[in-house]
Amino acid sequence: MPDYIPKPEHKFTFGLWTVGNVGRDPFGHPTREPLAPEYIVYKLAELGAWGVNLHDNDLIPINATVAERKKILSRFKKALSDSGLVVPMATTNLFGDPVFKDGAFTNANAKIRAYAIHKTMHAMDLGAELGAKIYVFWGGREGAEVDAGMNTLDALAYYREALNFLAEYSESQGYGYRFALEPKPNEPRGDIYLPVVGAALGFIATLDKPHLFGLNPEVAHEMMAGLNFVHAVAQAIDAGKLFHIDLNDQKMGRFDQDLRFGAENLKLAFLLVKLLEDSKYDGPRHFDAHALRTEDEAGVWEFARGCMRTYLILREKARQFNQDKEIQALIKAYKVQDAELSKLTKKFSKKNAEALKAKKFNRVALGERGPGLEKLDQLTVELLLGER
Ligand code: GLT
Ligand code: MN
Ligand code: MN
């Protein structure tokens, strides 16, 4: 029986802003005291996490002096080296301060766009100093409520300009960052640009250095758009673009709930873990979620433990699924093979096309066969319910 104890080799990470979430929402004040970054580091290490991620201002207040920055940084670095926790990913807060109320890189105001790039370069310096190799761009405020300014095409051009600039900056500094775009359809803006994984993939192809850019998909965000998150992640993997992942959970179609991983949609969480494990994704398993506003600090650590434990249980379920003879036989029967026809369809040639056109197919019989998905799905459910 596996013990489901999280260890650094599992590459579980949390953001300072996740376990540090104080329970504020648009209708109510914080329900928890802020936790010091170093305290979070020691606690996460104790729970078996591998790393901690941060926005520049999760650690260094936006108006900190140079001396304050130095002091905070040295305390934080000491906590990292004492605990063995790493900082695999860093990012910029381009959404909290009023200056970014109408966007950062995509703001219609050239002065604000320039400030956003300036702030990001400093944040990239900070991330690099802490050892981060993945840099996330969540376009929180990169969007609009009013389209009458006819700013969308400009906004995309500005976005591209900023990302191109920052990729060059990273290379010029030798930081070795890989950049991960994190799509979200809306909230905090009425509409956010690059709303879903597919949109971000399309945009990356238009950048100067597309190989440096990939995705940081988040469960809750694709679900807010009513999409299938497992499909979105599969598309990112297929494109070689799964650079990072934000694991959490969400009820379909609601505000960004950032629930504990696996709290709502167990089958989806299972299929996601299975996809990540089967495809040998070796990046961080980052939980971008937070404890419910109802909870006190003890609830925060229960939440963190729960995310990791659920992942490990589902990983074990995925292993069982792959070894379950009946399930595997059903999958084999589902994926009907035909070596002769596949040879013809694999690659176009005039000869293959002619041969395929001349083939006789029993369309009626092909349409009559049931692929056996009801049984396969039921067995999957039973496996998840512990009945296999
Ligand atoms: C913010 C957002 C997340 C992003 C973070 C990175 S910040 O909490 O809701 O989805 O991943 O900027
Ligand atoms: Mn979210
Ligand atoms: Mn996220």
mmCIF file of C-alpha atoms and ligand atoms in Angstrom:
data_model
loop_
_atom_site.group_PDB
_atom_site.id
_atom_site.type_symbol
_atom_site.label_atom_id
_atom_site.label_comp_id
_atom_site.label_asym_id
_atom_site.label_seq_id
_atom_site.Cartn_x
_atom_site.Cartn_y
_atom_site.Cartn_z
ATOM 1 C CA MET A 1 0.000 0.000 0.000
ATOM 2 C CA PRO A 2 1.586 3.338 -1.011
ATOM 3 C CA ASP A 3 1.917 5.876 1.789
ATOM 4 C CA TYR A 4 0.985 8.927 -0.339
ATOM 5 C CA ILE A 5 3.550 11.027 1.492
ATOM 6 C CA PRO A 6 4.638 13.991 -0.649
ATOM 7 C CA LYS A 7 8.364 14.185 -1.322
ATOM 8 C CA PRO A 8 10.486 16.717 -3.222
ATOM 9 C CA GLU A 9 10.889 14.220 -6.109
ATOM 10 C CA HIS A 10 7.142 14.643 -6.805
ATOM 11 C CA LYS A 11 7.823 18.279 -7.705
ATOM 12 C CA PHE A 12 4.859 19.752 -5.851
ATOM 13 C CA THR A 13 4.888 23.521 -5.643
ATOM 14 C CA PHE A 14 2.687 26.270 -4.196
ATOM 15 C CA GLY A 15 2.709 30.015 -4.726
ATOM 16 C CA LEU A 16 3.324 32.361 -1.816
ATOM 17 C CA TRP A 17 -0.039 33.822 -2.824
ATOM 18 C CA THR A 18 -1.833 30.465 -2.556
ATOM 19 C CA VAL A 19 -1.176 29.218 0.957
ATOM 20 C CA GLY A 20 -0.691 32.884 1.883
ATOM 21 C CA ASN A 21 -4.216 33.759 0.714
ATOM 22 C CA VAL A 22 -5.924 35.705 3.492
ATOM 23 C CA GLY A 23 -9.483 34.920 2.441
ATOM 24 C CA ARG A 24 -10.417 38.307 0.993
ATOM 25 C CA ASP A 25 -13.143 38.309 -1.648
ATOM 26 C CA PRO A 26 -15.059 41.062 -3.460
ATOM 27 C CA PHE A 27 -17.702 40.999 -0.713
ATOM 28 C CA GLY A 28 -15.718 40.467 2.442
ATOM 29 C CA HIS A 29 -12.585 41.311 4.364
ATOM 30 C CA PRO A 30 -9.694 38.942 5.067
ATOM 31 C CA THR A 31 -10.521 36.105 7.419
ATOM 32 C CA ARG A 32 -6.896 35.080 8.110
ATOM 33 C CA GLU A 33 -3.707 36.840 9.145
ATOM 34 C CA PRO A 34 -0.982 37.154 6.487
ATOM 35 C CA LEU A 35 1.808 34.547 6.817
ATOM 36 C CA ALA A 36 5.433 35.615 6.503
ATOM 37 C CA PRO A 37 7.133 34.283 3.333
ATOM 38 C CA GLU A 38 9.860 32.496 5.341
ATOM 39 C CA TYR A 39 7.261 30.814 7.519
ATOM 40 C CA ILE A 40 5.492 29.580 4.388
ATOM 41 C CA VAL A 41 8.792 28.202 3.085
ATOM 42 C CA TYR A 42 9.484 26.196 6.263
ATOM 43 C CA LYS A 43 5.904 24.917 6.420
ATOM 44 C CA LEU A 44 5.832 23.821 2.776
ATOM 45 C CA ALA A 45 9.147 22.015 3.163
ATOM 46 C CA GLU A 46 7.830 20.262 6.261
ATOM 47 C CA LEU A 47 4.776 19.085 4.286
ATOM 48 C CA GLY A 48 6.991 17.604 1.556
ATOM 49 C CA ALA A 49 6.605 20.212 -1.180
ATOM 50 C CA TRP A 50 9.491 20.763 -3.587
ATOM 51 C CA GLY A 51 9.171 24.427 -4.351
ATOM 52 C CA VAL A 52 7.574 27.799 -3.831
ATOM 53 C CA ASN A 53 6.672 30.296 -6.549
ATOM 54 C CA LEU A 54 6.140 34.006 -6.278
ATOM 55 C CA HIS A 55 5.159 37.299 -7.819
ATOM 56 C CA ASP A 56 7.694 40.064 -7.246
ATOM 57 C CA ASN A 57 5.356 41.768 -4.775
ATOM 58 C CA ASP A 58 4.464 38.613 -2.856
ATOM 59 C CA LEU A 59 7.952 38.996 -1.447
ATOM 60 C CA ILE A 60 9.076 42.570 -2.034
ATOM 61 C CA PRO A 61 6.441 45.278 -1.481
ATOM 62 C CA ILE A 62 5.975 47.494 -4.534
ATOM 63 C CA ASN A 63 7.343 50.539 -2.721
ATOM 64 C CA ALA A 64 10.218 48.852 -0.878
ATOM 65 C CA THR A 65 13.524 50.729 -0.756
ATOM 66 C CA VAL A 66 16.738 49.115 -2.015
ATOM 67 C CA ALA A 67 17.806 48.462 1.574
ATOM 68 C CA GLU A 68 14.471 46.847 2.455
ATOM 69 C CA ARG A 69 14.612 44.665 -0.650
ATOM 70 C CA LYS A 70 18.059 43.460 0.354
ATOM 71 C CA LYS A 71 16.983 42.586 3.871
ATOM 72 C CA ILE A 72 13.832 40.745 2.793
ATOM 73 C CA LEU A 73 15.720 38.843 0.139
ATOM 74 C CA SER A 74 18.455 37.670 2.454
ATOM 75 C CA ARG A 75 15.897 36.382 4.996
ATOM 76 C CA PHE A 76 14.018 34.577 2.269
ATOM 77 C CA LYS A 77 17.168 33.042 0.801
ATOM 78 C CA LYS A 78 18.168 31.781 4.215
ATOM 79 C CA ALA A 79 14.783 30.078 4.614
ATOM 80 C CA LEU A 80 15.236 28.462 1.190
ATOM 81 C CA SER A 81 18.685 27.160 1.948
ATOM 82 C CA ASP A 82 17.734 25.966 5.448
ATOM 83 C CA SER A 83 14.674 24.128 4.176
ATOM 84 C CA GLY A 84 15.931 22.921 0.775
ATOM 85 C CA LEU A 85 12.888 24.394 -0.975
ATOM 86 C CA VAL A 86 13.504 25.743 -4.506
ATOM 87 C CA VAL A 87 11.899 28.541 -6.534
ATOM 88 C CA PRO A 88 11.190 26.972 -9.926
ATOM 89 C CA MET A 89 8.867 29.708 -11.222
ATOM 90 C CA ALA A 90 8.554 33.441 -10.841
ATOM 91 C CA THR A 91 6.134 36.005 -12.182
ATOM 92 C CA THR A 92 5.162 39.663 -12.009
ATOM 93 C CA ASN A 93 2.249 41.301 -10.294
ATOM 94 C CA LEU A 94 0.848 43.322 -13.200
ATOM 95 C CA PHE A 95 -2.673 43.437 -11.862
ATOM 96 C CA GLY A 96 -2.839 44.654 -8.234
ATOM 97 C CA ASP A 97 -1.734 48.272 -8.422
ATOM 98 C CA PRO A 98 -4.197 50.874 -9.794
ATOM 99 C CA VAL A 99 -1.665 51.789 -12.495
ATOM 100 C CA PHE A 100 -2.599 48.506 -14.206
ATOM 101 C CA LYS A 101 -6.375 49.008 -14.017
ATOM 102 C CA ASP A 102 -6.642 49.052 -17.835
ATOM 103 C CA GLY A 103 -3.915 46.515 -18.518
ATOM 104 C CA ALA A 104 -0.130 46.365 -18.384
ATOM 105 C CA PHE A 105 1.583 45.234 -21.611
ATOM 106 C CA THR A 106 -1.633 45.929 -23.534
ATOM 107 C CA ASN A 107 -2.486 49.250 -21.921
ATOM 108 C CA ALA A 108 -3.487 51.978 -24.397
ATOM 109 C CA ASN A 109 -1.081 54.308 -22.569
ATOM 110 C CA ALA A 110 2.527 53.974 -23.795
ATOM 111 C CA LYS A 111 3.868 55.171 -20.432
ATOM 112 C CA ILE A 112 2.094 52.360 -18.590
ATOM 113 C CA ARG A 113 3.211 49.779 -21.158
ATOM 114 C CA ALA A 114 6.798 50.894 -20.662
ATOM 115 C CA TYR A 115 6.409 50.775 -16.862
ATOM 116 C CA ALA A 116 5.025 47.225 -17.129
ATOM 117 C CA ILE A 117 8.101 46.103 -19.069
ATOM 118 C CA HIS A 118 10.372 47.954 -16.625
ATOM 119 C CA LYS A 119 8.662 46.258 -13.656
ATOM 120 C CA THR A 120 8.851 42.861 -15.319
ATOM 121 C CA MET A 121 12.587 43.160 -16.009
ATOM 122 C CA HIS A 122 13.175 43.873 -12.325
ATOM 123 C CA ALA A 123 10.944 40.944 -11.381
ATOM 124 C CA MET A 124 12.847 38.703 -13.789
ATOM 125 C CA ASP A 125 16.090 39.770 -12.076
ATOM 126 C CA LEU A 126 14.557 38.782 -8.738
ATOM 127 C CA GLY A 127 13.338 35.413 -10.055
ATOM 128 C CA ALA A 128 16.728 34.667 -11.611
ATOM 129 C CA GLU A 129 18.471 35.526 -8.358
ATOM 130 C CA LEU A 130 16.277 32.940 -6.626
ATOM 131 C CA GLY A 131 17.011 30.313 -9.292
ATOM 132 C CA ALA A 132 13.724 30.366 -11.241
ATOM 133 C CA LYS A 133 13.843 28.958 -14.773
ATOM 134 C CA ILE A 134 10.162 29.296 -15.644
ATOM 135 C CA TYR A 135 8.581 32.709 -15.966
ATOM 136 C CA VAL A 136 4.792 32.965 -16.017
ATOM 137 C CA PHE A 137 2.707 35.587 -17.746
ATOM 138 C CA TRP A 138 -0.851 35.559 -16.481
ATOM 139 C CA GLY A 139 -2.681 38.260 -18.375
ATOM 140 C CA GLY A 140 -4.928 39.193 -15.455
ATOM 141 C CA ARG A 141 -5.619 42.771 -16.470
ATOM 142 C CA GLU A 142 -4.717 42.359 -20.150
ATOM 143 C CA GLY A 143 -8.239 42.744 -21.406
ATOM 144 C CA ALA A 144 -11.192 45.051 -21.664
ATOM 145 C CA GLU A 145 -14.747 45.848 -20.721
ATOM 146 C CA VAL A 146 -15.179 48.488 -23.420
ATOM 147 C CA ASP A 147 -14.273 47.620 -26.990
ATOM 148 C CA ALA A 148 -15.352 50.985 -28.389
ATOM 149 C CA GLY A 149 -11.727 52.167 -28.102
ATOM 150 C CA MET A 150 -11.052 49.673 -30.913
ATOM 151 C CA ASN A 151 -7.943 48.611 -29.048
ATOM 152 C CA THR A 152 -7.904 44.838 -29.582
ATOM 153 C CA LEU A 153 -5.595 44.684 -32.596
ATOM 154 C CA ASP A 154 -3.317 47.273 -30.998
ATOM 155 C CA ALA A 155 -3.402 45.361 -27.735
ATOM 156 C CA LEU A 156 -2.260 42.167 -29.427
ATOM 157 C CA ALA A 157 0.539 44.047 -31.156
ATOM 158 C CA TYR A 158 1.633 45.635 -27.859
ATOM 159 C CA TYR A 159 1.460 42.252 -26.121
ATOM 160 C CA ARG A 160 3.698 40.769 -28.804
ATOM 161 C CA GLU A 161 6.118 43.678 -28.569
ATOM 162 C CA ALA A 162 6.431 43.261 -24.787
ATOM 163 C CA LEU A 163 6.925 39.497 -24.898
ATOM 164 C CA ASN A 164 9.516 39.813 -27.666
ATOM 165 C CA PHE A 165 11.346 42.489 -25.697
ATOM 166 C CA LEU A 166 11.368 40.443 -22.489
ATOM 167 C CA ALA A 167 12.538 37.265 -24.215
ATOM 168 C CA GLU A 168 15.508 39.210 -25.601
ATOM 169 C CA TYR A 169 16.139 40.681 -22.161
ATOM 170 C CA SER A 170 16.235 37.199 -20.642
ATOM 171 C CA GLU A 171 18.717 36.018 -23.263
ATOM 172 C CA SER A 172 20.870 39.120 -22.940
ATOM 173 C CA GLN A 173 21.127 38.457 -19.192
ATOM 174 C CA GLY A 174 21.726 34.723 -19.665
ATOM 175 C CA TYR A 175 18.755 33.871 -17.421
ATOM 176 C CA GLY A 176 17.660 30.856 -19.439
ATOM 177 C CA TYR A 177 13.987 31.463 -18.727
ATOM 178 C CA ARG A 178 11.237 29.577 -20.503
ATOM 179 C CA PHE A 179 8.072 31.668 -20.587
ATOM 180 C CA ALA A 180 4.667 30.212 -19.832
ATOM 181 C CA LEU A 181 1.518 32.092 -20.846
ATOM 182 C CA GLU A 182 -1.444 31.481 -18.570
ATOM 183 C CA PRO A 183 -4.800 31.953 -20.295
ATOM 184 C CA LYS A 184 -8.009 32.930 -18.545
ATOM 185 C CA PRO A 185 -11.261 33.983 -20.243
ATOM 186 C CA ASN A 186 -12.373 36.742 -17.840
ATOM 187 C CA GLU A 187 -12.023 38.036 -14.254
ATOM 188 C CA PRO A 188 -10.704 40.455 -13.225
ATOM 189 C CA ARG A 189 -11.471 41.958 -16.683
ATOM 190 C CA GLY A 190 -14.768 41.591 -18.489
ATOM 191 C CA ASP A 191 -12.777 39.832 -21.211
ATOM 192 C CA ILE A 192 -9.122 38.860 -21.096
ATOM 193 C CA TYR A 193 -7.016 38.615 -24.255
ATOM 194 C CA LEU A 194 -5.729 35.130 -25.152
ATOM 195 C CA PRO A 195 -8.644 33.615 -23.219
ATOM 196 C CA VAL A 196 -7.907 29.905 -23.579
ATOM 197 C CA VAL A 197 -5.024 27.517 -24.270
ATOM 198 C CA GLY A 198 -5.733 27.360 -28.016
ATOM 199 C CA ALA A 199 -5.657 31.143 -28.338
ATOM 200 C CA ALA A 200 -2.297 31.343 -26.548
ATOM 201 C CA LEU A 201 -0.847 28.607 -28.750
ATOM 202 C CA GLY A 202 -1.888 30.547 -31.841
ATOM 203 C CA PHE A 203 -0.347 33.736 -30.486
ATOM 204 C CA ILE A 204 2.970 32.086 -29.591
ATOM 205 C CA ALA A 205 3.449 31.204 -33.248
ATOM 206 C CA THR A 206 3.514 34.952 -34.037
ATOM 207 C CA LEU A 207 6.367 35.758 -31.597
ATOM 208 C CA ASP A 208 9.997 36.326 -32.583
ATOM 209 C CA LYS A 209 11.266 33.424 -30.449
ATOM 210 C CA PRO A 210 8.354 30.995 -30.229
ATOM 211 C CA HIS A 211 10.578 28.214 -28.865
ATOM 212 C CA LEU A 212 11.001 30.174 -25.618
ATOM 213 C CA PHE A 213 7.247 30.384 -25.050
ATOM 214 C CA GLY A 214 4.794 27.762 -23.874
ATOM 215 C CA LEU A 215 1.733 27.407 -21.684
ATOM 216 C CA ASN A 216 0.784 27.442 -18.034
ATOM 217 C CA PRO A 217 -2.784 26.140 -18.262
ATOM 218 C CA GLU A 218 -4.980 26.292 -15.158
ATOM 219 C CA VAL A 219 -7.837 23.871 -14.485
ATOM 220 C CA ALA A 220 -10.238 26.557 -13.250
ATOM 221 C CA HIS A 221 -9.584 28.915 -16.131
ATOM 222 C CA GLU A 222 -10.429 26.564 -19.008
ATOM 223 C CA MET A 223 -13.465 25.388 -17.059
ATOM 224 C CA MET A 224 -14.702 28.962 -16.667
ATOM 225 C CA ALA A 225 -14.857 28.998 -20.468
ATOM 226 C CA GLY A 226 -16.814 25.736 -20.394
ATOM 227 C CA LEU A 227 -13.940 23.784 -21.921
ATOM 228 C CA ASN A 228 -12.480 20.353 -21.241
ATOM 229 C CA PHE A 229 -9.217 20.939 -19.363
ATOM 230 C CA VAL A 230 -7.780 17.518 -20.171
ATOM 231 C CA HIS A 231 -8.202 18.261 -23.879
ATOM 232 C CA ALA A 232 -6.530 21.658 -23.449
ATOM 233 C CA VAL A 233 -3.531 20.130 -21.684
ATOM 234 C CA ALA A 234 -3.285 17.390 -24.296
ATOM 235 C CA GLN A 235 -3.132 20.039 -26.992
ATOM 236 C CA ALA A 236 -0.365 21.873 -25.143
ATOM 237 C CA ILE A 237 1.575 18.606 -24.765
ATOM 238 C CA ASP A 238 1.034 17.750 -28.428
ATOM 239 C CA ALA A 239 2.542 21.111 -29.380
ATOM 240 C CA GLY A 240 5.506 20.577 -27.017
ATOM 241 C CA LYS A 241 4.291 23.581 -25.035
ATOM 242 C CA LEU A 242 3.357 22.354 -21.580
ATOM 243 C CA PHE A 243 5.958 24.374 -19.650
ATOM 244 C CA HIS A 244 4.086 24.560 -16.322
ATOM 245 C CA ILE A 245 0.652 23.716 -14.941
ATOM 246 C CA ASP A 246 -1.714 25.286 -12.396
ATOM 247 C CA LEU A 247 -3.666 22.546 -10.651
ATOM 248 C CA ASN A 248 -6.839 23.341 -8.756
ATOM 249 C CA ASP A 249 -10.549 22.700 -9.144
ATOM 250 C CA GLN A 250 -13.657 24.562 -10.132
ATOM 251 C CA LYS A 251 -17.386 24.221 -10.559
ATOM 252 C CA MET A 252 -18.135 24.723 -14.232
ATOM 253 C CA GLY A 253 -19.053 28.214 -15.347
ATOM 254 C CA ARG A 254 -18.539 30.111 -12.083
ATOM 255 C CA PHE A 255 -16.078 32.735 -10.884
ATOM 256 C CA ASP A 256 -12.459 31.625 -10.486
ATOM 257 C CA GLN A 257 -12.879 29.429 -7.428
ATOM 258 C CA ASP A 258 -9.325 28.031 -7.127
ATOM 259 C CA LEU A 259 -10.549 25.051 -5.121
ATOM 260 C CA ARG A 260 -8.335 22.346 -3.626
ATOM 261 C CA PHE A 261 -7.105 19.985 -6.371
ATOM 262 C CA GLY A 262 -9.656 17.210 -6.923
ATOM 263 C CA ALA A 263 -12.267 18.811 -4.668
ATOM 264 C CA GLU A 264 -14.982 18.970 -7.328
ATOM 265 C CA ASN A 265 -14.307 16.923 -10.463
ATOM 266 C CA LEU A 266 -12.635 13.685 -9.493
ATOM 267 C CA LYS A 267 -12.806 11.964 -12.861
ATOM 268 C CA LEU A 268 -11.341 14.996 -14.593
ATOM 269 C CA ALA A 269 -8.576 15.226 -11.983
ATOM 270 C CA PHE A 270 -7.845 11.535 -12.457
ATOM 271 C CA LEU A 271 -7.658 11.787 -16.254
ATOM 272 C CA LEU A 272 -5.451 14.854 -15.906
ATOM 273 C CA VAL A 273 -2.997 13.153 -13.558
ATOM 274 C CA LYS A 274 -2.990 10.135 -15.842
ATOM 275 C CA LEU A 275 -2.249 12.336 -18.850
ATOM 276 C CA LEU A 276 0.603 14.120 -17.063
ATOM 277 C CA GLU A 277 2.113 10.880 -15.779
ATOM 278 C CA ASP A 278 1.644 8.849 -18.980
ATOM 279 C CA SER A 279 3.125 11.613 -21.105
ATOM 280 C CA LYS A 280 6.100 11.914 -18.704
ATOM 281 C CA TYR A 281 5.527 15.588 -17.988
ATOM 282 C CA ASP A 282 8.473 16.424 -15.762
ATOM 283 C CA GLY A 283 7.752 20.032 -14.828
ATOM 284 C CA PRO A 284 6.419 21.320 -11.521
ATOM 285 C CA ARG A 285 3.000 20.231 -10.267
ATOM 286 C CA HIS A 286 1.929 23.618 -9.053
ATOM 287 C CA PHE A 287 -1.215 24.041 -6.975
ATOM 288 C CA ASP A 288 -2.657 27.424 -7.793
ATOM 289 C CA ALA A 289 -5.484 27.228 -5.334
ATOM 290 C CA HIS A 290 -6.244 28.382 -1.845
ATOM 291 C CA ALA A 291 -8.050 27.270 1.278
ATOM 292 C CA LEU A 292 -11.699 28.213 1.557
ATOM 293 C CA ARG A 293 -12.410 31.577 3.133
ATOM 294 C CA THR A 294 -14.082 29.729 5.985
ATOM 295 C CA GLU A 295 -10.776 28.233 7.165
ATOM 296 C CA ASP A 296 -8.214 29.236 9.760
ATOM 297 C CA GLU A 297 -4.477 28.541 9.420
ATOM 298 C CA ALA A 298 -4.897 24.868 10.282
ATOM 299 C CA GLY A 299 -7.318 24.626 7.357
ATOM 300 C CA VAL A 300 -4.711 26.168 5.067
ATOM 301 C CA TRP A 301 -2.236 23.371 5.771
ATOM 302 C CA GLU A 302 -4.994 20.749 5.466
ATOM 303 C CA PHE A 303 -5.731 22.261 2.074
ATOM 304 C CA ALA A 304 -2.063 22.049 1.018
ATOM 305 C CA ARG A 305 -1.712 18.475 2.270
ATOM 306 C CA GLY A 306 -4.948 17.556 0.520
ATOM 307 C CA CYS A 307 -3.820 18.842 -2.887
ATOM 308 C CA MET A 308 -0.649 16.754 -2.800
ATOM 309 C CA ARG A 309 -2.245 13.668 -1.311
ATOM 310 C CA THR A 310 -5.053 13.659 -3.881
ATOM 311 C CA TYR A 311 -2.482 13.942 -6.672
ATOM 312 C CA LEU A 312 -0.546 10.973 -5.312
ATOM 313 C CA ILE A 313 -3.692 8.872 -4.833
ATOM 314 C CA LEU A 314 -4.779 9.627 -8.395
ATOM 315 C CA ARG A 315 -1.302 8.784 -9.630
ATOM 316 C CA GLU A 316 -1.636 5.392 -7.995
ATOM 317 C CA LYS A 317 -5.111 5.011 -9.545
ATOM 318 C CA ALA A 318 -3.593 5.780 -12.945
ATOM 319 C CA ARG A 319 -1.032 3.027 -12.385
ATOM 320 C CA GLN A 320 -3.818 0.592 -11.473
ATOM 321 C CA PHE A 321 -5.793 1.664 -14.540
ATOM 322 C CA ASN A 322 -2.803 0.952 -16.779
ATOM 323 C CA GLN A 323 -2.431 -2.501 -15.238
ATOM 324 C CA ASP A 324 -6.090 -3.444 -15.158
ATOM 325 C CA LYS A 325 -6.420 -6.248 -17.708
ATOM 326 C CA GLU A 326 -10.124 -5.788 -18.353
ATOM 327 C CA ILE A 327 -9.820 -2.028 -18.822
ATOM 328 C CA GLN A 328 -6.814 -2.408 -21.080
ATOM 329 C CA ALA A 329 -8.614 -5.035 -23.171
ATOM 330 C CA LEU A 330 -11.544 -2.633 -23.619
ATOM 331 C CA ILE A 331 -9.191 0.131 -24.741
ATOM 332 C CA LYS A 332 -7.506 -2.243 -27.149
ATOM 333 C CA ALA A 333 -10.872 -3.235 -28.628
ATOM 334 C CA TYR A 334 -11.884 0.434 -28.852
ATOM 335 C CA LYS A 335 -8.811 1.380 -30.858
ATOM 336 C CA VAL A 336 -9.484 -0.825 -33.877
ATOM 337 C CA GLN A 337 -6.333 -1.388 -35.894
ATOM 338 C CA ASP A 338 -6.027 -2.018 -39.621
ATOM 339 C CA ALA A 339 -2.428 -2.215 -40.758
ATOM 340 C CA GLU A 340 -3.227 -2.239 -44.461
ATOM 341 C CA LEU A 341 -5.469 0.834 -44.396
ATOM 342 C CA SER A 342 -3.219 2.712 -42.009
ATOM 343 C CA LYS A 343 -0.356 2.242 -44.431
ATOM 344 C CA LEU A 344 -2.444 3.969 -47.079
ATOM 345 C CA THR A 345 -3.583 6.877 -44.873
ATOM 346 C CA LYS A 346 -0.292 7.512 -43.061
ATOM 347 C CA LYS A 347 1.126 9.733 -45.771
ATOM 348 C CA PHE A 348 -0.248 11.097 -48.982
ATOM 349 C CA SER A 349 1.051 9.778 -52.290
ATOM 350 C CA LYS A 350 -0.822 9.567 -55.553
ATOM 351 C CA LYS A 351 -0.583 5.802 -55.339
ATOM 352 C CA ASN A 352 -2.003 5.675 -51.812
ATOM 353 C CA ALA A 353 -4.805 8.049 -52.749
ATOM 354 C CA GLU A 354 -5.779 5.956 -55.778
ATOM 355 C CA ALA A 355 -5.662 2.717 -53.776
ATOM 356 C CA LEU A 356 -7.788 4.272 -51.025
ATOM 357 C CA LYS A 357 -10.327 5.599 -53.519
ATOM 358 C CA ALA A 358 -10.637 2.117 -55.013
ATOM 359 C CA LYS A 359 -11.283 0.460 -51.625
ATOM 360 C CA LYS A 360 -14.722 -0.952 -50.836
ATOM 361 C CA PHE A 361 -15.978 -0.120 -47.316
ATOM 362 C CA ASN A 362 -18.909 -1.712 -45.520
ATOM 363 C CA ARG A 363 -20.196 1.618 -44.234
ATOM 364 C CA VAL A 364 -23.330 0.147 -42.644
ATOM 365 C CA ALA A 365 -21.434 -2.467 -40.655
ATOM 366 C CA LEU A 366 -18.853 0.123 -39.568
ATOM 367 C CA GLY A 367 -21.624 2.386 -38.326
ATOM 368 C CA GLU A 368 -23.328 -0.424 -36.442
ATOM 369 C CA ARG A 369 -20.473 -1.358 -34.172
ATOM 370 C CA GLY A 370 -20.587 0.071 -30.639
ATOM 371 C CA PRO A 371 -17.111 1.027 -29.374
ATOM 372 C CA GLY A 372 -17.776 -0.135 -25.792
ATOM 373 C CA LEU A 373 -17.368 3.229 -24.097
ATOM 374 C CA GLU A 374 -20.163 2.757 -21.545
ATOM 375 C CA LYS A 375 -18.383 -0.198 -20.029
ATOM 376 C CA LEU A 376 -14.991 1.446 -20.158
ATOM 377 C CA ASP A 377 -16.312 4.534 -18.410
ATOM 378 C CA GLN A 378 -18.169 2.504 -15.767
ATOM 379 C CA LEU A 379 -15.033 0.515 -14.959
ATOM 380 C CA THR A 380 -13.115 3.791 -14.666
ATOM 381 C CA VAL A 381 -15.711 5.055 -12.182
ATOM 382 C CA GLU A 382 -15.546 1.789 -10.225
ATOM 383 C CA LEU A 383 -11.789 1.972 -10.103
ATOM 384 C CA LEU A 384 -12.038 5.511 -8.724
ATOM 385 C CA LEU A 385 -14.607 4.332 -6.193
ATOM 386 C CA GLY A 386 -12.150 1.710 -4.974
ATOM 387 C CA GLU A 387 -14.146 -1.222 -6.290
ATOM 388 C CA ARG A 388 -11.469 -2.729 -8.518
HETATM 389 C C1 GLT B 1 -3.556 35.032 -9.594
HETATM 390 C C2 GLT B 1 -4.271 34.216 -10.639
HETATM 391 C C3 GLT B 1 -3.562 32.978 -10.971
HETATM 392 C C4 GLT B 1 -2.220 33.190 -11.591
HETATM 393 C C5 GLT B 1 -1.256 33.856 -10.689
HETATM 394 C C6 GLT B 1 -0.003 34.153 -11.466
HETATM 395 S S1 GLT B 1 -1.885 35.198 -9.845
HETATM 396 O O1 GLT B 1 -3.719 34.451 -8.335
HETATM 397 O O2 GLT B 1 -5.592 33.944 -10.185
HETATM 398 O O3 GLT B 1 -4.313 32.145 -11.793
HETATM 399 O O4 GLT B 1 -1.668 31.931 -11.873
HETATM 400 O O5 GLT B 1 0.124 35.466 -11.846
HETATM 401 MN MN MN B 2 -7.537 30.662 -10.888
HETATM 402 MN MN MN B 3 -3.087 30.332 -12.097
#
